[in-house]
Amino acid sequence: MADPSNEVCPDFNGDAYTDIREDISRATGGTQEAIVLRLSQSWTIGHNQRVNEWNQNRERELADAAEADRARAAQEDEARAQQEAEDERERVEAEKKKPKMNGFNDRASVGDTLAPCPSQYATQKLNNFEYIELWYFSPDGCKEALRTAHSVADDFGLTRVDDQLTIRPAYAFKASKAAVADHDLPFSTFLHSKNLFLMQLSKAKWPQTHIDALSLDLGDLVILHYASRVRQDWHDRLKRDEAFNIAIINEILLRSINKELWDKVHSQNFATNHSLTIIAYIILHSPRNPSPLMVYPNHSPHLAHADARMFANADAHKH
């Protein structure tokens, strides 16, 4: 629709409107001048109405367009704010993951002793709060870690950390074939390994209550077996959120393990003595009857002769 404000009033006094004027004159009896004036007035009224409607529509369209612009600008501002917030969050996350270099005391020197370093496999287990044998913290375990790190320094593998793939040395994923169970360690090695193990727990940010619970004093072979088995069970239950206080000694379980070890040692001694008894009996009753010293080549002569006399007496009593 064109802007009606540009319209021009027709010339109702012109030849184009002669027939209309005469028809109106015959119908109303009015003069030509009055008819022209009336037609001009009617057109002007209609013209003003069209202009008013045009202006109202135009104002409404402009208001709608302005509202649409404001809504679009608000959406753009919101989208921009969200993008800026997302960019800031990603920047903060990236900053958290970026390696940090700490400062140092320029007046301090290296300590008198250097703590051995366990393998990345062992430290990764601790970082994941998983069970790991104490052997990895023994002198032999640390020596193997150093040797392995030098020998396979060019081998790498992929692992997922914080939902991201990370390249790490291959030896960080492999358990050592030389590792042994805690209860198979010599007791002095066990104690030495436990001390380094507790130090590494602190570095791995374990809760102090957990570290304190694992710091219980250990005694003889029975306690060694007890600690080895209970620590494995404690780690398993820790994953299921069913962990107990490992520092509290279960006397029933301790006596059970003590009986088990005693029965095992007793059975082994009985089997050894029984085999030696049979061998001695066969030799003493053989036709050639070799010297009793050959029965126990690694034992003292008086033990061999004593057993020989025992079997001789037993044989004489039998006959």
Coordinates of C-alpha atoms in Angstrom, one line a residue:
M1 CA 0.0 0.0 0.0
A2 CA 1.3 3.5 -1.0
D3 CA 1.7 6.3 1.4
P4 CA -1.7 8.2 1.1
S5 CA -0.1 11.4 2.3
N6 CA 1.3 11.9 -1.2
E7 CA -2.2 11.8 -2.8
V8 CA -3.5 14.9 -4.6
C9 CA -7.2 16.0 -4.5
P10 CA -8.8 15.5 -7.9
D11 CA -10.1 18.5 -9.9
F12 CA -13.8 17.9 -9.5
N13 CA -14.5 21.1 -11.5
G14 CA -12.7 19.7 -14.5
D15 CA -14.2 18.1 -17.6
A16 CA -13.6 14.6 -16.3
Y17 CA -16.2 15.1 -13.6
T18 CA -18.8 17.0 -15.8
D19 CA -21.2 14.0 -16.0
I20 CA -21.0 13.4 -12.2
R21 CA -21.7 17.0 -11.4
E22 CA -24.8 17.0 -13.7
D23 CA -26.1 13.8 -12.3
I24 CA -25.8 15.2 -8.8
S25 CA -27.3 18.5 -9.8
R26 CA -30.4 16.8 -11.3
A27 CA -30.7 14.6 -8.2
T28 CA -30.2 17.3 -5.6
G29 CA -30.9 20.5 -7.5
G30 CA -27.6 21.9 -6.3
T31 CA -25.3 24.3 -8.1
Q32 CA -22.1 23.3 -9.8
E33 CA -20.0 25.2 -7.2
A34 CA -21.8 23.5 -4.3
I35 CA -21.3 20.0 -5.9
V36 CA -17.6 20.6 -6.5
L37 CA -17.1 21.7 -2.9
R38 CA -19.0 18.7 -1.6
L39 CA -16.9 16.3 -3.6
S40 CA -13.7 17.9 -2.5
Q41 CA -14.8 17.7 1.1
S42 CA -15.7 14.0 0.8
W43 CA -12.4 13.2 -0.8
T44 CA -10.5 15.1 1.9
I45 CA -12.3 13.2 4.7
G46 CA -11.4 9.9 3.1
H47 CA -7.9 11.1 2.5
N48 CA -7.4 12.0 6.1
Q49 CA -8.7 8.6 7.2
R50 CA -6.3 6.8 4.9
V51 CA -3.4 8.9 6.1
N52 CA -4.3 8.2 9.8
E53 CA -4.6 4.5 9.2
W54 CA -1.3 4.5 7.3
N55 CA 0.5 6.3 10.1
Q56 CA -1.0 4.0 12.7
N57 CA 0.1 0.9 10.7
R58 CA 3.5 2.4 10.2
E59 CA 3.9 3.1 13.9
R60 CA 2.8 -0.4 14.7
E61 CA 5.3 -1.9 12.2
L62 CA 8.1 0.3 13.5
A63 CA 7.2 -0.7 17.1
D64 CA 7.2 -4.4 16.2
A65 CA 10.5 -4.1 14.3
A66 CA 12.0 -2.3 17.3
E67 CA 10.8 -5.1 19.7
A68 CA 12.2 -7.7 17.3
D69 CA 15.5 -5.8 17.3
R70 CA 15.6 -5.6 21.1
A71 CA 14.7 -9.4 21.4
R72 CA 17.4 -10.3 18.8
A73 CA 19.9 -8.0 20.6
A74 CA 19.0 -9.6 24.0
Q75 CA 19.5 -13.1 22.5
E76 CA 22.8 -12.1 21.0
D77 CA 23.9 -10.7 24.3
E78 CA 22.9 -13.8 26.1
A79 CA 24.6 -16.1 23.6
R80 CA 27.7 -13.9 23.8
A81 CA 27.7 -14.0 27.6
Q82 CA 27.3 -17.8 27.5
Q83 CA 30.1 -18.2 25.0
E84 CA 32.4 -15.9 27.1
A85 CA 31.5 -17.9 30.2
E86 CA 32.3 -21.2 28.4
D87 CA 35.5 -19.8 27.1
E88 CA 36.4 -18.7 30.6
R89 CA 35.6 -22.1 32.0
E90 CA 37.7 -23.8 29.4
R91 CA 40.5 -21.4 30.1
V92 CA 40.3 -22.2 33.8
E93 CA 40.2 -25.9 33.1
A94 CA 43.2 -25.7 30.7
E95 CA 45.0 -23.6 33.3
K96 CA 44.4 -26.3 36.0
K97 CA 45.8 -29.0 33.7
K98 CA 48.8 -27.0 32.6
P99 CA 51.9 -28.2 34.4
K100 CA 52.9 -25.9 37.2
M101 CA 56.5 -25.1 38.1
N102 CA 57.0 -24.4 41.8
G103 CA 59.6 -22.1 43.2
F104 CA 62.6 -23.1 45.2
N105 CA 64.6 -22.0 48.2
D106 CA 67.7 -20.5 46.8
R107 CA 69.5 -20.9 50.1
A108 CA 68.8 -24.6 50.6
S109 CA 71.0 -27.4 49.3
V110 CA 70.2 -31.1 48.5
G111 CA 69.6 -33.3 51.6
D112 CA 72.2 -35.7 53.1
T113 CA 70.3 -38.7 51.6
L114 CA 68.1 -39.2 48.5
A115 CA 64.9 -41.2 48.9
P116 CA 64.6 -44.0 46.3
C117 CA 61.9 -43.6 43.7
P118 CA 59.4 -46.4 43.0
S119 CA 58.1 -47.1 39.5
Q120 CA 55.4 -45.0 37.7
Y121 CA 53.3 -48.1 37.8
A122 CA 53.4 -48.2 41.6
T123 CA 52.8 -44.4 42.0
Q124 CA 49.9 -44.5 39.5
K125 CA 48.4 -47.3 41.6
L126 CA 48.6 -45.1 44.7
N127 CA 47.2 -42.1 42.8
N128 CA 44.2 -44.3 41.9
F129 CA 43.9 -45.5 45.5
E130 CA 44.5 -49.1 44.3
Y131 CA 46.3 -52.0 46.0
I132 CA 50.0 -52.4 45.2
E133 CA 52.6 -54.8 46.6
L134 CA 55.1 -53.4 49.0
W135 CA 57.9 -54.9 47.0
Y136 CA 57.7 -52.0 44.6
F137 CA 58.9 -49.8 47.4
S138 CA 61.8 -52.0 48.4
P139 CA 65.4 -51.3 47.3
D140 CA 65.1 -54.1 44.7
G141 CA 61.8 -52.6 43.4
C142 CA 63.2 -49.1 43.1
K143 CA 66.4 -50.4 41.4
E144 CA 64.3 -52.2 38.8
A145 CA 62.2 -49.1 38.3
L146 CA 65.3 -47.1 37.5
R147 CA 66.7 -49.8 35.2
T148 CA 63.4 -50.2 33.4
A149 CA 62.9 -46.5 32.9
H150 CA 66.3 -46.3 31.2
S151 CA 65.8 -49.4 29.1
V152 CA 62.3 -48.6 27.7
A153 CA 62.4 -44.8 27.7
D154 CA 61.3 -44.7 24.0
D155 CA 58.2 -46.9 24.4
F156 CA 54.9 -45.1 25.0
G157 CA 51.3 -46.0 25.3
L158 CA 47.9 -44.3 25.6
T159 CA 45.9 -44.0 28.8
R160 CA 42.7 -42.1 29.7
V161 CA 43.1 -39.4 32.4
D162 CA 40.2 -37.0 33.3
D163 CA 38.3 -38.1 30.1
Q164 CA 41.4 -37.3 28.0
L165 CA 43.8 -39.5 26.2
T166 CA 47.4 -39.1 27.5
I167 CA 50.6 -40.5 26.2
R168 CA 52.7 -42.2 28.9
P169 CA 55.8 -44.4 29.1
A170 CA 54.8 -48.1 28.5
Y171 CA 56.5 -49.2 31.7
A172 CA 54.0 -47.2 33.6
F173 CA 51.3 -49.7 32.7
K174 CA 53.2 -53.0 33.4
A175 CA 53.5 -54.9 36.6
S176 CA 56.9 -56.2 37.4
K177 CA 57.5 -60.0 37.1
A178 CA 59.9 -59.8 40.0
A179 CA 57.2 -58.5 42.4
V180 CA 56.5 -60.7 45.4
A181 CA 53.7 -60.8 47.9
D182 CA 54.1 -58.8 51.1
H183 CA 54.3 -61.9 53.4
D184 CA 57.1 -63.3 51.2
L185 CA 59.4 -60.4 51.8
P186 CA 62.2 -60.6 54.4
F187 CA 60.9 -58.8 57.5
S188 CA 63.6 -56.1 57.4
T189 CA 62.8 -55.5 53.7
F190 CA 59.1 -55.4 54.6
L191 CA 59.7 -52.7 57.2
H192 CA 61.9 -50.7 54.9
S193 CA 59.4 -50.9 52.1
K194 CA 56.5 -49.9 54.4
N195 CA 58.3 -46.7 55.3
L196 CA 58.8 -45.6 51.7
F197 CA 55.2 -46.8 51.0
L198 CA 53.8 -44.4 53.7
M199 CA 55.9 -41.5 52.3
Q200 CA 54.5 -42.1 48.8
L201 CA 50.9 -42.2 50.3
S202 CA 51.4 -38.6 51.5
K203 CA 52.7 -37.6 48.1
A204 CA 49.6 -39.2 46.5
K205 CA 47.4 -37.1 48.7
W206 CA 45.8 -40.0 50.6
P207 CA 43.7 -38.9 53.5
Q208 CA 45.7 -38.7 56.7
T209 CA 43.3 -41.1 58.5
H210 CA 44.0 -43.8 55.9
I211 CA 47.7 -43.2 56.2
D212 CA 47.6 -43.4 60.0
A213 CA 45.6 -46.7 59.8
L214 CA 48.3 -48.2 57.5
S215 CA 51.1 -47.1 59.9
L216 CA 50.5 -49.8 62.5
D217 CA 53.6 -51.4 64.0
L218 CA 54.3 -54.8 62.6
G219 CA 55.8 -57.8 64.5
D220 CA 56.7 -61.3 63.6
L221 CA 55.9 -63.6 60.6
V222 CA 52.3 -64.0 61.7
I223 CA 51.7 -60.3 61.7
L224 CA 53.5 -60.1 58.3
H225 CA 51.0 -62.5 56.8
Y226 CA 48.1 -60.8 58.6
A227 CA 49.1 -57.4 57.2
S228 CA 49.6 -58.7 53.7
R229 CA 46.2 -60.4 53.5
V230 CA 44.2 -57.7 55.4
R231 CA 45.7 -54.8 53.3
Q232 CA 44.5 -56.5 50.1
D233 CA 41.0 -57.0 51.5
W234 CA 41.0 -53.4 52.8
H235 CA 41.7 -52.1 49.3
D236 CA 39.0 -54.3 47.7
R237 CA 36.5 -53.0 50.2
L238 CA 37.6 -49.5 49.9
K239 CA 36.5 -49.5 46.2
R240 CA 33.1 -50.7 47.3
D241 CA 32.9 -48.1 50.1
E242 CA 32.8 -50.9 52.7
A243 CA 36.3 -50.3 54.2
F244 CA 37.0 -51.0 57.8
N245 CA 39.7 -49.5 60.2
I246 CA 42.7 -51.5 59.2
A247 CA 44.5 -50.3 62.4
I248 CA 42.2 -52.4 64.6
I249 CA 43.7 -55.9 64.9
N250 CA 41.2 -58.8 64.6
E251 CA 42.4 -61.2 67.2
I252 CA 40.3 -64.1 65.8
L253 CA 41.7 -63.7 62.3
L254 CA 45.2 -63.3 63.8
R255 CA 44.9 -66.6 65.7
S256 CA 43.5 -68.3 62.6
I257 CA 46.5 -67.2 60.5
N258 CA 48.9 -68.2 63.3
K259 CA 47.3 -71.7 63.4
E260 CA 47.5 -71.9 59.6
L261 CA 51.2 -71.1 59.5
W262 CA 51.9 -73.4 62.5
D263 CA 50.1 -76.3 60.8
K264 CA 51.9 -75.6 57.6
V265 CA 55.4 -75.6 59.3
H266 CA 54.4 -78.7 61.3
S267 CA 53.3 -80.5 58.2
Q268 CA 56.5 -79.6 56.3
N269 CA 58.7 -80.8 59.3
F270 CA 56.7 -84.0 59.6
A271 CA 57.0 -84.8 55.9
T272 CA 60.7 -84.1 56.0
N273 CA 61.4 -86.2 59.1
H274 CA 59.1 -89.0 57.8
S275 CA 61.0 -89.2 54.5
L276 CA 64.4 -89.2 56.2
T277 CA 63.2 -92.0 58.6
I278 CA 62.1 -94.2 55.6
I279 CA 65.4 -93.6 53.8
A280 CA 67.4 -94.5 56.9
Y281 CA 65.4 -97.6 57.5
I282 CA 66.0 -98.8 53.9
I283 CA 69.7 -98.2 54.1
L284 CA 70.1 -99.9 57.4
H285 CA 68.4 -103.0 56.1
S286 CA 70.2 -103.1 52.8
P287 CA 72.7 -106.0 52.2
R288 CA 75.6 -103.6 51.8
N289 CA 74.7 -101.5 54.9
P290 CA 76.6 -98.3 54.0
S291 CA 77.9 -95.9 56.6
P292 CA 75.2 -94.0 58.5
L293 CA 77.0 -90.8 57.5
M294 CA 75.7 -91.2 54.0
V295 CA 72.1 -91.0 55.2
Y296 CA 72.5 -87.4 56.3
P297 CA 75.3 -85.9 54.2
N298 CA 74.4 -82.4 55.4
H299 CA 73.9 -83.2 59.0
S300 CA 76.3 -83.9 61.9
P301 CA 77.7 -87.5 62.4
H302 CA 76.3 -87.9 65.9
L303 CA 72.7 -87.3 64.5
A304 CA 73.2 -89.9 61.8
H305 CA 74.6 -92.5 64.3
A306 CA 71.9 -91.7 66.8
D307 CA 69.2 -92.4 64.2
A308 CA 71.1 -95.6 63.1
R309 CA 71.2 -96.8 66.7
M310 CA 67.5 -96.1 67.1
F311 CA 66.6 -98.2 64.0
A312 CA 69.1 -100.9 65.1
N313 CA 67.5 -101.1 68.5
A314 CA 64.1 -101.1 67.0
D315 CA 65.0 -103.9 64.6
A316 CA 66.5 -106.0 67.5
H317 CA 63.4 -105.4 69.6
K318 CA 61.3 -106.5 66.6
H319 CA 63.2 -109.9 66.4

